[in-house]
Amino acid sequence: MLPFIKNMLALDETLEVNSRETNRLYIEPVEKFFADFRINGLRKQLCYDVFGRFLENYIKSMKDELKLNNGDSPDEKIVSTTRSSYTFRISKWKCECCELEKTGVPCPHLLFYCKETSSRKYVELFRPRWVQ
C-alpha cells in the first residue's frame, strides 16, 4: 500500500507542476483514451490552452447525452440534449451558440456533429489563428 501512496503523491506533484506551466504542448498522449482517431496529432497542432479547451468541449459533447436530428433544410442539423430542453441549430458548420465565433474553438455541439458525421478533421473546425 505504501508504494501506491508514494506513486499517487508523486503523480499529484507532477500534475501540480504541469498545471502551473502555460503555453506548452500536452506531452501526455491523451488521444489514446478516446476511441477517435481524429484526435491523433491534434495536440501537436494547437497550443496548450487551446487544446485544453478542445478537450473540455470534447468531453462535454460526450457527457451531455446529445442527440442529432434533421433541421428544416438539408444542410441544417439540430443538436439537443436529453437532460434539458436546450437545442442548437448547426448549419454550414456553424452552431447558433456562437462559441466558435467568440473563441475560435469548436463548441461541444459542433464537435458532437463532427463525431457523428465523421466528415471533417477536428483541426479544420478551429479558426486559423489557433493552428500552429
Short mmCIF file of C-alpha atoms in Angstrom, two decimals:
data_model
loop_
_atom_site.label_atom_id
_atom_site.label_comp_id
_atom_site.label_asym_id
_atom_site.label_seq_id
_atom_site.Cartn_x
_atom_site.Cartn_y
_atom_site.Cartn_z
CA MET A 1 0.00 0.00 0.00
CA LEU A 2 2.86 2.39 0.80
CA PRO A 3 4.33 2.28 -2.75
CA PHE A 4 0.89 3.09 -4.16
CA ILE A 5 0.55 6.14 -1.91
CA LYS A 6 4.06 7.30 -2.82
CA ASN A 7 3.26 6.95 -6.52
CA MET A 8 -0.01 8.87 -6.12
CA LEU A 9 1.76 11.68 -4.27
CA ALA A 10 4.44 11.84 -6.97
CA LEU A 11 1.76 11.96 -9.66
CA ASP A 12 -0.10 14.70 -7.79
CA GLU A 13 3.09 16.75 -7.54
CA THR A 14 3.82 16.28 -11.26
CA LEU A 15 0.31 17.32 -12.22
CA GLU A 16 0.50 20.37 -9.97
CA VAL A 17 3.76 21.49 -11.58
CA ASN A 18 2.40 20.86 -15.08
CA SER A 19 -0.79 22.78 -14.38
CA ARG A 20 1.22 25.87 -13.44
CA GLU A 21 3.04 25.89 -16.79
CA THR A 22 1.27 27.62 -19.65
CA ASN A 23 1.68 27.81 -23.42
CA ARG A 24 3.25 24.41 -23.80
CA LEU A 25 2.10 21.35 -25.65
CA TYR A 26 0.36 18.47 -23.97
CA ILE A 27 3.06 15.84 -23.60
CA GLU A 28 0.80 13.03 -22.49
CA PRO A 29 -0.75 11.07 -25.39
CA VAL A 30 -4.33 11.77 -24.29
CA GLU A 31 -5.75 10.70 -27.63
CA LYS A 32 -5.28 7.06 -26.65
CA PHE A 33 -8.04 7.46 -24.04
CA PHE A 34 -10.64 8.27 -26.69
CA ALA A 35 -11.73 5.93 -29.47
CA ASP A 36 -11.43 8.70 -32.03
CA PHE A 37 -8.51 8.63 -34.45
CA ARG A 38 -9.05 12.28 -35.44
CA ILE A 39 -7.61 13.46 -32.13
CA ASN A 40 -4.22 11.96 -33.06
CA GLY A 41 -1.77 14.74 -33.76
CA LEU A 42 -4.22 17.49 -32.83
CA ARG A 43 -2.41 18.22 -29.59
CA LYS A 44 0.73 18.98 -31.61
CA GLN A 45 -1.14 21.37 -33.89
CA LEU A 46 -2.65 23.51 -31.11
CA CYS A 47 -1.13 25.39 -28.19
CA TYR A 48 -1.65 24.01 -24.70
CA ASP A 49 -4.56 26.24 -23.64
CA VAL A 50 -6.47 25.81 -26.90
CA PHE A 51 -6.05 22.03 -26.83
CA GLY A 52 -7.24 22.10 -23.22
CA ARG A 53 -10.39 23.97 -24.25
CA PHE A 54 -10.91 21.49 -27.09
CA LEU A 55 -10.67 18.58 -24.63
CA GLU A 56 -13.11 20.30 -22.28
CA ASN A 57 -15.66 20.71 -25.09
CA TYR A 58 -14.98 17.22 -26.47
CA ILE A 59 -15.66 15.61 -23.08
CA LYS A 60 -18.73 17.78 -22.62
CA SER A 61 -20.02 16.57 -26.00
CA MET A 62 -19.83 13.00 -24.68
CA LYS A 63 -21.14 13.73 -21.19
CA ASP A 64 -24.21 15.80 -22.09
CA GLU A 65 -26.11 12.94 -23.77
CA LEU A 66 -26.59 14.82 -27.03
CA LYS A 67 -28.81 13.75 -29.94
CA LEU A 68 -28.63 14.72 -33.59
CA ASN A 69 -31.80 15.41 -35.60
CA ASN A 70 -32.55 16.83 -39.02
CA GLY A 71 -33.36 20.51 -39.25
CA ASP A 72 -35.65 22.49 -41.53
CA SER A 73 -33.27 22.35 -44.50
CA PRO A 74 -30.96 19.59 -45.84
CA ASP A 75 -27.79 21.33 -44.58
CA GLU A 76 -29.23 22.06 -41.13
CA LYS A 77 -28.99 19.74 -38.12
CA ILE A 78 -30.33 20.15 -34.61
CA VAL A 79 -28.29 19.05 -31.61
CA SER A 80 -30.36 18.57 -28.47
CA THR A 81 -29.65 17.27 -25.01
CA THR A 82 -31.70 14.66 -23.21
CA ARG A 83 -31.05 16.37 -19.85
CA SER A 84 -32.75 19.65 -20.71
CA SER A 85 -34.82 21.32 -23.38
CA TYR A 86 -31.85 23.13 -24.96
CA THR A 87 -31.41 22.73 -28.70
CA PHE A 88 -28.78 24.20 -31.01
CA ARG A 89 -29.03 24.51 -34.77
CA ILE A 90 -25.98 23.75 -36.87
CA SER A 91 -25.88 25.00 -40.43
CA LYS A 92 -22.84 25.04 -42.71
CA TRP A 93 -20.55 24.07 -39.81
CA LYS A 94 -21.70 26.97 -37.62
CA CYS A 95 -23.58 26.50 -34.36
CA GLU A 96 -26.05 29.06 -33.06
CA CYS A 97 -24.36 29.05 -29.63
CA CYS A 98 -21.59 31.08 -31.38
CA GLU A 99 -18.70 29.72 -29.30
CA LEU A 100 -16.66 29.14 -32.43
CA GLU A 101 -17.14 32.76 -33.45
CA LYS A 102 -16.33 34.05 -29.95
CA THR A 103 -13.34 31.85 -29.06
CA GLY A 104 -12.20 30.22 -32.29
CA VAL A 105 -12.62 26.80 -30.64
CA PRO A 106 -15.44 24.45 -31.70
CA CYS A 107 -18.28 24.07 -29.21
CA PRO A 108 -19.50 20.72 -27.82
CA HIS A 109 -22.45 20.76 -30.24
CA LEU A 110 -20.23 21.19 -33.29
CA LEU A 111 -17.84 18.52 -32.03
CA PHE A 112 -20.74 16.13 -31.49
CA TYR A 113 -21.98 16.79 -35.02
CA CYS A 114 -18.47 16.24 -36.37
CA LYS A 115 -18.13 12.97 -34.43
CA GLU A 116 -21.49 11.72 -35.71
CA THR A 117 -20.86 12.57 -39.36
CA SER A 118 -17.09 11.85 -39.48
CA SER A 119 -16.82 14.18 -42.44
CA ARG A 120 -14.12 16.57 -41.22
CA LYS A 121 -10.90 16.63 -39.28
CA TYR A 122 -11.17 18.45 -35.96
CA VAL A 123 -8.35 20.84 -36.86
CA GLU A 124 -10.49 22.11 -39.76
CA LEU A 125 -13.05 23.41 -37.24
CA PHE A 126 -10.63 25.78 -35.47
CA ARG A 127 -10.04 29.35 -36.51
CA PRO A 128 -6.67 29.60 -38.32
CA ARG A 129 -5.14 31.75 -35.58
CA TRP A 130 -5.10 28.77 -33.19
CA VAL A 131 -3.48 26.25 -35.53
CA GLN A 132 0.31 26.08 -35.37
#
